[in-house]
PDB file of C-alpha atoms in Angstrom:
ATOM      1  CA  UNK A 746     -24.172   0.142  49.105  1.00 60.00           C
ATOM      2  CA  UNK A 747     -21.817   1.084  51.640  1.00 70.00           C
ATOM      3  CA  UNK A 748     -20.671   4.390  49.947  1.00 78.00           C
ATOM      4  CA  UNK A 749     -17.151   2.998  49.676  1.00 83.00           C
ATOM      5  CA  UNK A 750     -14.905   3.820  46.648  1.00 84.00           C
ATOM      6  CA  UNK A 751     -12.315   1.758  45.174  1.00 86.00           C
ATOM      7  CA  UNK A 752      -9.626   3.576  43.664  1.00 88.00           C
ATOM      8  CA  UNK A 753      -8.320   2.553  40.293  1.00 89.00           C
ATOM      9  CA  UNK A 754      -5.156   1.768  41.810  1.00 92.00           C
ATOM     10  CA  UNK A 755      -6.527  -1.064  43.848  1.00 93.00           C
ATOM     11  CA  UNK A 756      -7.979  -2.944  40.879  1.00 93.00           C
ATOM     12  CA  UNK A 757      -4.714  -4.015  39.410  1.00 94.00           C
ATOM     13  CA  UNK A 758      -3.704  -5.123  43.018  1.00 96.00           C
ATOM     14  CA  UNK A 759      -6.509  -7.224  43.346  1.00 96.00           C
ATOM     15  CA  UNK A 760      -5.899  -8.661  39.772  1.00 95.00           C
ATOM     16  CA  UNK A 761      -2.539  -9.518  40.544  1.00 95.00           C
ATOM     17  CA  UNK A 762      -3.101 -11.061  43.979  1.00 95.00           C
ATOM     18  CA  UNK A 763      -5.267 -13.673  42.474  1.00 96.00           C
ATOM     19  CA  UNK A 764      -3.346 -13.862  38.877  1.00 93.00           C
ATOM     20  CA  UNK A 765      -0.107 -14.974  40.513  1.00 92.00           C
ATOM     21  CA  UNK A 766      -1.428 -18.215  41.816  1.00 89.00           C
ATOM     22  CA  UNK A 767      -1.570 -21.571  40.124  1.00 87.00           C
ATOM     23  CA  UNK A 768      -5.286 -21.634  39.052  1.00 88.00           C
ATOM     24  CA  UNK A 769      -8.193 -21.822  36.545  1.00 91.00           C
ATOM     25  CA  UNK A 770      -9.030 -18.634  34.571  1.00 92.00           C
ATOM     26  CA  UNK A 771     -12.959 -19.233  35.519  1.00 95.00           C
ATOM     27  CA  UNK A 772     -12.083 -19.125  39.283  1.00 96.00           C
ATOM     28  CA  UNK A 773      -9.812 -16.533  39.454  1.00 96.00           C
ATOM     29  CA  UNK A 774     -12.526 -14.363  37.738  1.00 97.00           C
ATOM     30  CA  UNK A 775     -14.803 -15.211  40.289  1.00 98.00           C
ATOM     31  CA  UNK A 776     -12.532 -14.276  43.061  1.00 98.00           C
ATOM     32  CA  UNK A 777     -11.912 -11.106  41.636  1.00 97.00           C
ATOM     33  CA  UNK A 778     -15.197 -10.240  41.584  1.00 98.00           C
ATOM     34  CA  UNK A 779     -16.144 -11.650  45.037  1.00 97.00           C
ATOM     35  CA  UNK A 780     -13.049  -9.589  46.469  1.00 96.00           C
ATOM     36  CA  UNK A 781     -14.413  -6.208  44.840  1.00 95.00           C
ATOM     37  CA  UNK A 782     -17.930  -7.044  46.199  1.00 94.00           C
ATOM     38  CA  UNK A 783     -16.864  -7.487  49.784  1.00 93.00           C
ATOM     39  CA  UNK A 784     -14.585  -4.371  49.696  1.00 92.00           C
ATOM     40  CA  UNK A 785     -17.092  -1.960  48.369  1.00 92.00           C
ATOM     41  CA  UNK A 786     -20.360  -3.970  49.764  1.00 90.00           C
ATOM     42  CA  UNK A 787     -21.389  -3.161  46.422  1.00 88.00           C
ATOM     43  CA  UNK A 788     -25.018  -4.090  45.071  1.00 91.00           C
ATOM     44  CA  UNK A 789     -23.603  -5.436  41.951  1.00 94.00           C
ATOM     45  CA  UNK A 790     -20.082  -6.461  40.465  1.00 96.00           C
ATOM     46  CA  UNK A 791     -19.335  -7.317  36.923  1.00 96.00           C
ATOM     47  CA  UNK A 792     -15.891  -8.606  35.968  1.00 96.00           C
ATOM     48  CA  UNK A 793     -14.512  -9.535  32.666  1.00 96.00           C
ATOM     49  CA  UNK A 794     -11.134 -11.316  32.254  1.00 94.00           C
ATOM     50  CA  UNK A 795      -9.354 -11.558  28.858  1.00 91.00           C
ATOM     51  CA  UNK A 796      -6.256 -13.598  29.257  1.00 87.00           C
ATOM     52  CA  UNK A 797      -3.549 -15.248  27.116  1.00 79.00           C
ATOM     53  CA  UNK A 798      -2.563 -18.870  27.692  1.00 74.00           C
ATOM     54  CA  UNK A 799       1.062 -19.632  26.989  1.00 68.00           C
ATOM     55  CA  UNK A 800       0.219 -23.516  27.226  1.00 69.00           C
ATOM     56  CA  UNK A 801      -2.081 -22.861  24.385  1.00 68.00           C
ATOM     57  CA  UNK A 802       0.609 -20.526  22.587  1.00 65.00           C
ATOM     58  CA  UNK A 803       3.555 -22.672  23.266  1.00 66.00           C
ATOM     59  CA  UNK A 804       2.378 -26.190  22.719  1.00 67.00           C
ATOM     60  CA  UNK A 805      -0.619 -28.343  21.692  1.00 60.00           C
ATOM     61  CA  UNK A 806      -2.519 -26.346  19.153  1.00 62.00           C
ATOM     62  CA  UNK A 807       0.270 -23.415  19.037  1.00 62.00           C
ATOM     63  CA  UNK A 808      -2.159 -20.650  18.437  1.00 64.00           C
ATOM     64  CA  UNK A 809      -0.177 -17.311  18.805  1.00 64.00           C
ATOM     65  CA  UNK A 810      -2.202 -14.351  20.561  1.00 69.00           C
ATOM     66  CA  UNK A 811      -4.893 -16.954  21.422  1.00 74.00           C
ATOM     67  CA  UNK A 812      -7.081 -15.607  24.154  1.00 82.00           C
ATOM     68  CA  UNK A 813      -9.709 -16.790  26.588  1.00 87.00           C
ATOM     69  CA  UNK A 814     -12.368 -14.564  27.819  1.00 91.00           C
ATOM     70  CA  UNK A 815     -14.295 -15.262  31.166  1.00 94.00           C
ATOM     71  CA  UNK A 816     -16.916 -13.174  33.103  1.00 95.00           C
ATOM     72  CA  UNK A 817     -18.825 -12.934  36.644  1.00 97.00           C
ATOM     73  CA  UNK A 818     -21.561 -11.273  37.439  1.00 98.00           C
ATOM     74  CA  UNK A 819     -22.927 -10.737  41.079  1.00 97.00           C
ATOM     75  CA  UNK A 820     -25.877  -9.196  42.717  1.00 96.00           C
ATOM     76  CA  UNK A 821     -27.659  -6.623  40.371  1.00 96.00           C
ATOM     77  CA  UNK A 822     -25.696  -7.535  37.392  1.00 97.00           C
ATOM     78  CA  UNK A 823     -26.546 -10.880  37.460  1.00 96.00           C
ATOM     79  CA  UNK A 824     -30.339 -10.443  38.148  1.00 97.00           C
ATOM     80  CA  UNK A 825     -30.779  -7.408  35.679  1.00 96.00           C
ATOM     81  CA  UNK A 826     -30.576  -8.361  32.016  1.00 95.00           C
ATOM     82  CA  UNK A 827     -30.662  -4.630  30.956  1.00 96.00           C
ATOM     83  CA  UNK A 828     -27.723  -3.566  33.291  1.00 96.00           C
ATOM     84  CA  UNK A 829     -25.648  -6.702  32.340  1.00 95.00           C
ATOM     85  CA  UNK A 830     -26.227  -5.896  28.511  1.00 95.00           C
ATOM     86  CA  UNK A 831     -25.140  -2.327  29.146  1.00 95.00           C
ATOM     87  CA  UNK A 832     -21.725  -3.505  30.918  1.00 95.00           C
ATOM     88  CA  UNK A 833     -21.343  -5.967  28.467  1.00 93.00           C
ATOM     89  CA  UNK A 834     -21.554  -3.352  25.629  1.00 93.00           C
ATOM     90  CA  UNK A 835     -19.467  -0.739  27.237  1.00 92.00           C
ATOM     91  CA  UNK A 836     -16.525  -3.717  27.916  1.00 89.00           C
ATOM     92  CA  UNK A 837     -17.030  -4.367  24.162  1.00 86.00           C
ATOM     93  CA  UNK A 838     -18.209  -7.912  24.717  1.00 66.00           C
ATOM     94  CA  UNK A 839     -21.856  -7.668  23.313  1.00 57.00           C
TER      95      UNK A 839
END
C-alpha cells in the first residue's frame, strides 16, 4: 500500500465518472474497482453496486423497484475468502 487515503467525497465522483457512460453495470463495477485500486495502490479493493434499471422498470417485465447487484473483488479481496466474506457481511450482501 502507498499510504494514500481516498477521501469520502472522491467515491461519488469516481462512481459518477463511470455511471454517466452508456455501458453494462458489470463493466462499470469493474472500472470503479480498478480506478480505486490505481488511485490508492491498495492491496485489495471490493466494490458492490446496487442499481435500478429503468429499462426493466418502464418496459418489458415492468418490475417497479427492481434492482441488480454486481460486485468486483481485486487483490486481497479476491484471494482471501475470509476477508471477502467480512466485506460482504458489512455491505449487507451475505
